[in-house]
């Protein structure tokens, strides 16, 4: 019997190693963190199960990026999805966890179905699942089939990556998992989809048409903006981070999509630059998103809530966590000298370089991309000002926040480690970029890409230096004497935690400005003793999840309607079931009798 | 001649079961049908003088003529099921339907198979009739015990087809089928017993709660 490829083959090229490095860079600190996080949270048996699942989960991710056989890839991919599902529902006593898990597993299986279909189409041409054989076969594939395969791969990997409108599972699954798991899922697991895109679309399928890149760019832009807008209006810390993951995947895909477009335009150097930017943002996002999720976990562990409206003043109770969270926030907002700045800067550079080197409508399109990326960066900064400010500054708004204390060393150390990595990747960007350009080189093999890179890197270094210098100057020149006094309260003398600037209030202007997309609505509830005396007043703001309400719910409704129709033939009576069989036999007898 | 009479007996007993209104009559019908089947296989074994067929014949007698009917009767007595079978189609209409089914089976076997020999041809027609009548019983009788009997009648039909057309299935398969039947009847009998205890009735048409 002939096997359909070598199932044991591993691919040890730069791309695989880069992703393996990223996986380990986040997973190891997260595993260390989990020792402290699970203490007192779970019993001994459950802890053992969670450890085993975690180990298997990380191994399956490693197998996904290491294998050189599409069949093994699919199996590892499915293992990764299933194991992460079990980790998401590890708090299975909460109804929310189970619901989140269900949404996750349904979405991820839709994605896997698309991928399987794509692989099978490719297999039809190659007769083997080996990457090398697939690659050979793809060069002879007719372009229409190539287009279909690409769309299926995009849908499959897009679901895992959380590209809008396939992002629906992220804000459910990531918050419900234990924090070290959401850290790994959000920082690394969704990146395996980017690996899949690079491996299968860039290296095996080959980019067929320029509209592929345009499609990815548009989806990426929508993800960026939708992700950050939802993040802005979110008050649940982990959901906020999950939406921000959607945004950052958008930024990564912006680099990937731009790389596809430039490659087709015949600008290999710019293409390489764009891919470098994407890959660099990938590892950066892994670092700071992993860090932020760990911080969110620490806050949850210390206070028992994830709603930032109930927090506040934590900077005094949890100084290390606060510092780590601040580092993560600065990095994710794209400020120097942290790593997020460098990769976002490079992405912008790539888009502008491309715009300069092309003409016509592409000039405008690429400039619009760059402008929207800049807008995303600004909104991200606003979002994390809110997240940090409301959580850590001012005075505590609840008993839980008042009683919070710093987390143990096993949880602090990973956070500090990742924060240090964020700084290191920012300050040491030139060396990091050199490694990553080798990775990008192995993906698209472009000649002489170094020139543009070093030119744009100089700017990065200068900007970092200026920022660091001004920060240092502020530190040394700040006024030494501080006086403590109450905030001026117009003579009211009763300012308390309840009168603080809240997260909802902070995001209000943005809710109004982007009302066309967020469709906000509010509910008020007054209880009066009399016309003049209101005993209690409740004000709640909601935003409409457009994609859920207008895409998924109608689709789900349709499925259920069809299912109800089908259900009518299922009366639950044995007689009727036997009668079906019987009727079939009789019909067959009559039918056969006619011949 | 004798074989023809026996085959006729099998068909008549199938009709008798359709006409039966009471549980004991149904079980008796099955016992008689199995006995005819036993005689038929005995004659076949005697003709071919094969030890394996003799063993099959013995098992047929033991399982279908003695053990299963006795067991079913015991279950029926134990749960004090009333004799009424719960006919959803009255005996007259049932009878007409059964005749119609047999006629269809006759046409069908005549058209699809051209087997030489009167015996094989009519054996196939009767086996198909028995199978369809068994299914018909399962559909139109409300008591769970009647479902078991319908299934057994179907099995008798299939056994007849195998025995007459191909000279029996492979020995090991035949033995396995007997064990299957025994197990199925025991399991179903126990289920009926449990259903009765839980719901105080064994009317299958009332057991429709478990649908999705």
PDB file of C-alpha atoms in Angstrom, chain A residues 55-202:
ATOM      1  CA  UNK A  55       1.124  20.342  27.787  1.00  0.00           C
ATOM      2  CA  UNK A  56      -0.816  18.571  25.059  1.00  0.00           C
ATOM      3  CA  UNK A  57      -2.144  21.877  23.749  1.00  0.00           C
ATOM      4  CA  UNK A  58       1.292  23.434  23.438  1.00  0.00           C
ATOM      5  CA  UNK A  59       2.658  20.272  21.837  1.00  0.00           C
ATOM      6  CA  UNK A  60      -0.135  20.225  19.282  1.00  0.00           C
ATOM      7  CA  UNK A  61       0.594  23.837  18.386  1.00  0.00           C
ATOM      8  CA  UNK A  62       4.259  22.969  17.959  1.00  0.00           C
ATOM      9  CA  UNK A  63       3.288  20.084  15.699  1.00  0.00           C
ATOM     10  CA  UNK A  64       1.100  22.397  13.614  1.00  0.00           C
ATOM     11  CA  UNK A  65       4.031  24.653  12.810  1.00  0.00           C
ATOM     12  CA  UNK A  66       6.612  21.883  12.482  1.00  0.00           C
ATOM     13  CA  UNK A  67       5.026  19.243  10.314  1.00  0.00           C
ATOM     14  CA  UNK A  68       5.764  19.015   6.607  1.00  0.00           C
ATOM     15  CA  UNK A  69       2.659  17.065   5.708  1.00  0.00           C
ATOM     16  CA  UNK A  70      -0.751  18.583   5.159  1.00  0.00           C
ATOM     17  CA  UNK A  71      -2.571  15.602   6.609  1.00  0.00           C
ATOM     18  CA  UNK A  72      -0.596  15.693   9.836  1.00  0.00           C
ATOM     19  CA  UNK A  73      -1.094  19.450   9.833  1.00  0.00           C
ATOM     20  CA  UNK A  74      -4.843  18.973   9.746  1.00  0.00           C
ATOM     21  CA  UNK A  75      -4.786  16.400  12.523  1.00  0.00           C
ATOM     22  CA  UNK A  76      -2.590  18.601  14.700  1.00  0.00           C
ATOM     23  CA  UNK A  77      -4.798  21.564  13.914  1.00  0.00           C
ATOM     24  CA  UNK A  78      -7.886  19.688  15.003  1.00  0.00           C
ATOM     25  CA  UNK A  79      -6.132  18.479  18.157  1.00  0.00           C
ATOM     26  CA  UNK A  80      -5.161  22.049  18.934  1.00  0.00           C
ATOM     27  CA  UNK A  81      -8.755  23.204  18.490  1.00  0.00           C
ATOM     28  CA  UNK A  82     -10.226  20.426  20.590  1.00  0.00           C
ATOM     29  CA  UNK A  83      -7.699  20.749  23.408  1.00  0.00           C
ATOM     30  CA  UNK A  84      -8.220  24.477  23.559  1.00  0.00           C
ATOM     31  CA  UNK A  85     -11.968  23.849  23.644  1.00  0.00           C
ATOM     32  CA  UNK A  86     -11.531  21.661  26.699  1.00  0.00           C
ATOM     33  CA  UNK A  87      -9.411  24.348  28.290  1.00  0.00           C
ATOM     34  CA  UNK A  88     -12.036  27.000  27.537  1.00  0.00           C
ATOM     35  CA  UNK A  89     -14.737  24.971  29.243  1.00  0.00           C
ATOM     36  CA  UNK A  90     -12.541  24.040  32.190  1.00  0.00           C
ATOM     37  CA  UNK A  91     -14.870  26.136  34.373  1.00  0.00           C
ATOM     38  CA  UNK A  92     -17.698  23.999  33.093  1.00  0.00           C
ATOM     39  CA  UNK A  93     -19.915  24.777  36.037  1.00  0.00           C
ATOM     40  CA  UNK A  94     -20.472  28.262  34.681  1.00  0.00           C
ATOM     41  CA  UNK A  95     -23.099  28.368  32.006  1.00  0.00           C
ATOM     42  CA  UNK A  96     -21.150  31.151  30.299  1.00  0.00           C
ATOM     43  CA  UNK A  97     -18.080  28.958  29.842  1.00  0.00           C
ATOM     44  CA  UNK A  98     -20.091  26.230  28.225  1.00  0.00           C
ATOM     45  CA  UNK A  99     -21.780  28.688  25.895  1.00  0.00           C
ATOM     46  CA  UNK A 100     -18.448  30.262  24.987  1.00  0.00           C
ATOM     47  CA  UNK A 101     -16.997  26.827  24.342  1.00  0.00           C
ATOM     48  CA  UNK A 102     -19.894  25.904  22.105  1.00  0.00           C
ATOM     49  CA  UNK A 103     -19.556  29.037  20.008  1.00  0.00           C
ATOM     50  CA  UNK A 104     -15.831  28.431  19.785  1.00  0.00           C
ATOM     51  CA  UNK A 105     -16.037  24.832  18.746  1.00  0.00           C
ATOM     52  CA  UNK A 106     -18.736  25.483  16.163  1.00  0.00           C
ATOM     53  CA  UNK A 107     -16.769  28.323  14.587  1.00  0.00           C
ATOM     54  CA  UNK A 108     -13.470  26.495  14.620  1.00  0.00           C
ATOM     55  CA  UNK A 109     -15.049  23.486  12.973  1.00  0.00           C
ATOM     56  CA  UNK A 110     -16.530  25.616  10.243  1.00  0.00           C
ATOM     57  CA  UNK A 111     -12.985  26.837   9.652  1.00  0.00           C
ATOM     58  CA  UNK A 112     -11.549  23.342   9.703  1.00  0.00           C
ATOM     59  CA  UNK A 113     -14.170  22.234   7.205  1.00  0.00           C
ATOM     60  CA  UNK A 114     -13.020  24.900   4.769  1.00  0.00           C
ATOM     61  CA  UNK A 115      -9.386  23.949   5.270  1.00  0.00           C
ATOM     62  CA  UNK A 116     -10.095  20.275   4.776  1.00  0.00           C
ATOM     63  CA  UNK A 117     -11.903  21.062   1.548  1.00  0.00           C
ATOM     64  CA  UNK A 118      -8.972  23.169   0.341  1.00  0.00           C
ATOM     65  CA  UNK A 119      -6.475  20.422   1.198  1.00  0.00           C
ATOM     66  CA  UNK A 120      -8.519  17.797  -0.551  1.00  0.00           C
ATOM     67  CA  UNK A 121      -8.712  19.890  -3.709  1.00  0.00           C
ATOM     68  CA  UNK A 122      -4.943  20.304  -3.638  1.00  0.00           C
ATOM     69  CA  UNK A 123      -4.504  16.615  -2.908  1.00  0.00           C
ATOM     70  CA  UNK A 124      -6.496  15.795  -6.027  1.00  0.00           C
ATOM     71  CA  UNK A 125      -3.781  17.426  -8.082  1.00  0.00           C
ATOM     72  CA  UNK A 126      -0.771  16.157  -6.168  1.00  0.00           C
ATOM     73  CA  UNK A 127      -1.702  12.688  -4.954  1.00  0.00           C
ATOM     74  CA  UNK A 128       0.347  13.275  -1.833  1.00  0.00           C
ATOM     75  CA  UNK A 129      -0.020  15.378   1.269  1.00  0.00           C
ATOM     76  CA  UNK A 130       3.667  16.292   1.417  1.00  0.00           C
ATOM     77  CA  UNK A 131       4.278  20.011   1.264  1.00  0.00           C
ATOM     78  CA  UNK A 132       6.814  19.607  -1.514  1.00  0.00           C
ATOM     79  CA  UNK A 133       4.430  17.524  -3.612  1.00  0.00           C
ATOM     80  CA  UNK A 134       1.586  19.946  -2.979  1.00  0.00           C
ATOM     81  CA  UNK A 135       3.763  22.820  -4.052  1.00  0.00           C
ATOM     82  CA  UNK A 136       4.664  21.089  -7.278  1.00  0.00           C
ATOM     83  CA  UNK A 137       1.053  20.281  -8.007  1.00  0.00           C
ATOM     84  CA  UNK A 138      -0.079  23.833  -7.350  1.00  0.00           C
ATOM     85  CA  UNK A 139       2.087  25.181 -10.132  1.00  0.00           C
ATOM     86  CA  UNK A 140       0.034  23.208 -12.641  1.00  0.00           C
ATOM     87  CA  UNK A 141      -3.323  24.007 -11.094  1.00  0.00           C
ATOM     88  CA  UNK A 142      -5.724  26.038 -13.257  1.00  0.00           C
ATOM     89  CA  UNK A 143      -6.199  29.591 -11.962  1.00  0.00           C
ATOM     90  CA  UNK A 144      -9.938  29.271 -11.229  1.00  0.00           C
ATOM     91  CA  UNK A 145      -9.261  26.301  -8.947  1.00  0.00           C
ATOM     92  CA  UNK A 146      -6.458  28.267  -7.354  1.00  0.00           C
ATOM     93  CA  UNK A 147      -8.858  31.097  -6.606  1.00  0.00           C
ATOM     94  CA  UNK A 148     -11.302  28.732  -4.974  1.00  0.00           C
ATOM     95  CA  UNK A 149      -8.574  27.067  -2.920  1.00  0.00           C
ATOM     96  CA  UNK A 150      -7.362  30.469  -1.781  1.00  0.00           C
ATOM     97  CA  UNK A 151     -10.826  31.566  -0.712  1.00  0.00           C
ATOM     98  CA  UNK A 152     -11.324  28.351   1.227  1.00  0.00           C
ATOM     99  CA  UNK A 153      -7.952  28.703   2.928  1.00  0.00           C
ATOM    100  CA  UNK A 154      -8.729  32.317   3.770  1.00  0.00           C
ATOM    101  CA  UNK A 155     -12.066  31.349   5.300  1.00  0.00           C
ATOM    102  CA  UNK A 156     -10.473  28.482   7.211  1.00  0.00           C
ATOM    103  CA  UNK A 157      -7.501  30.350   8.590  1.00  0.00           C
ATOM    104  CA  UNK A 158      -9.495  33.556   8.947  1.00  0.00           C
ATOM    105  CA  UNK A 159     -11.827  31.836  11.375  1.00  0.00           C
ATOM    106  CA  UNK A 160      -8.977  30.766  13.592  1.00  0.00           C
ATOM    107  CA  UNK A 161      -7.236  34.109  13.303  1.00  0.00           C
ATOM    108  CA  UNK A 162     -10.433  35.958  14.158  1.00  0.00           C
ATOM    109  CA  UNK A 163     -10.648  38.130  11.078  1.00  0.00           C
ATOM    110  CA  UNK A 164     -13.892  40.109  10.957  1.00  0.00           C
ATOM    111  CA  UNK A 165     -16.574  38.849  10.273  1.00  0.00           C
ATOM    112  CA  UNK A 166     -15.324  35.464  11.502  1.00  0.00           C
ATOM    113  CA  UNK A 167     -14.146  36.882  14.829  1.00  0.00           C
ATOM    114  CA  UNK A 168     -17.352  36.117  16.665  1.00  0.00           C
ATOM    115  CA  UNK A 169     -15.885  33.396  18.905  1.00  0.00           C
ATOM    116  CA  UNK A 170     -12.918  35.380  20.226  1.00  0.00           C
ATOM    117  CA  UNK A 171     -14.711  37.669  22.660  1.00  0.00           C
ATOM    118  CA  UNK A 172     -16.553  34.676  24.089  1.00  0.00           C
ATOM    119  CA  UNK A 173     -13.844  32.028  24.284  1.00  0.00           C
ATOM    120  CA  UNK A 174     -10.844  34.079  25.389  1.00  0.00           C
ATOM    121  CA  UNK A 175     -12.391  35.652  28.490  1.00  0.00           C
ATOM    122  CA  UNK A 176     -13.888  32.409  29.741  1.00  0.00           C
ATOM    123  CA  UNK A 177     -10.699  30.372  29.665  1.00  0.00           C
ATOM    124  CA  UNK A 178      -8.370  30.487  32.687  1.00  0.00           C
ATOM    125  CA  UNK A 179      -6.070  33.473  32.215  1.00  0.00           C
ATOM    126  CA  UNK A 180      -2.879  31.636  31.340  1.00  0.00           C
ATOM    127  CA  UNK A 181      -4.847  29.766  28.689  1.00  0.00           C
ATOM    128  CA  UNK A 182      -6.418  32.882  27.243  1.00  0.00           C
ATOM    129  CA  UNK A 183      -2.944  34.320  27.185  1.00  0.00           C
ATOM    130  CA  UNK A 184      -1.658  31.405  25.108  1.00  0.00           C
ATOM    131  CA  UNK A 185      -4.752  31.276  22.920  1.00  0.00           C
ATOM    132  CA  UNK A 186      -4.785  34.955  22.165  1.00  0.00           C
ATOM    133  CA  UNK A 187      -1.044  35.427  21.903  1.00  0.00           C
ATOM    134  CA  UNK A 188      -0.058  32.283  20.049  1.00  0.00           C
ATOM    135  CA  UNK A 189      -2.876  30.033  18.937  1.00  0.00           C
ATOM    136  CA  UNK A 190      -4.540  32.531  16.648  1.00  0.00           C
ATOM    137  CA  UNK A 191      -1.114  33.169  15.122  1.00  0.00           C
ATOM    138  CA  UNK A 192      -0.953  29.612  13.844  1.00  0.00           C
ATOM    139  CA  UNK A 193      -3.549  30.796  11.346  1.00  0.00           C
ATOM    140  CA  UNK A 194      -1.060  33.368  10.071  1.00  0.00           C
ATOM    141  CA  UNK A 195       1.461  30.548   9.814  1.00  0.00           C
ATOM    142  CA  UNK A 196      -1.063  28.608   7.771  1.00  0.00           C
ATOM    143  CA  UNK A 197      -1.623  31.563   5.468  1.00  0.00           C
ATOM    144  CA  UNK A 198       2.096  32.000   4.916  1.00  0.00           C
ATOM    145  CA  UNK A 199       2.783  28.312   4.495  1.00  0.00           C
ATOM    146  CA  UNK A 200      -0.111  27.407   2.262  1.00  0.00           C
ATOM    147  CA  UNK A 201      -0.882  30.593   0.369  1.00  0.00           C
ATOM    148  CA  UNK A 202       2.613  32.078   0.007  1.00  0.00           C
TER     149      UNK A 202
END
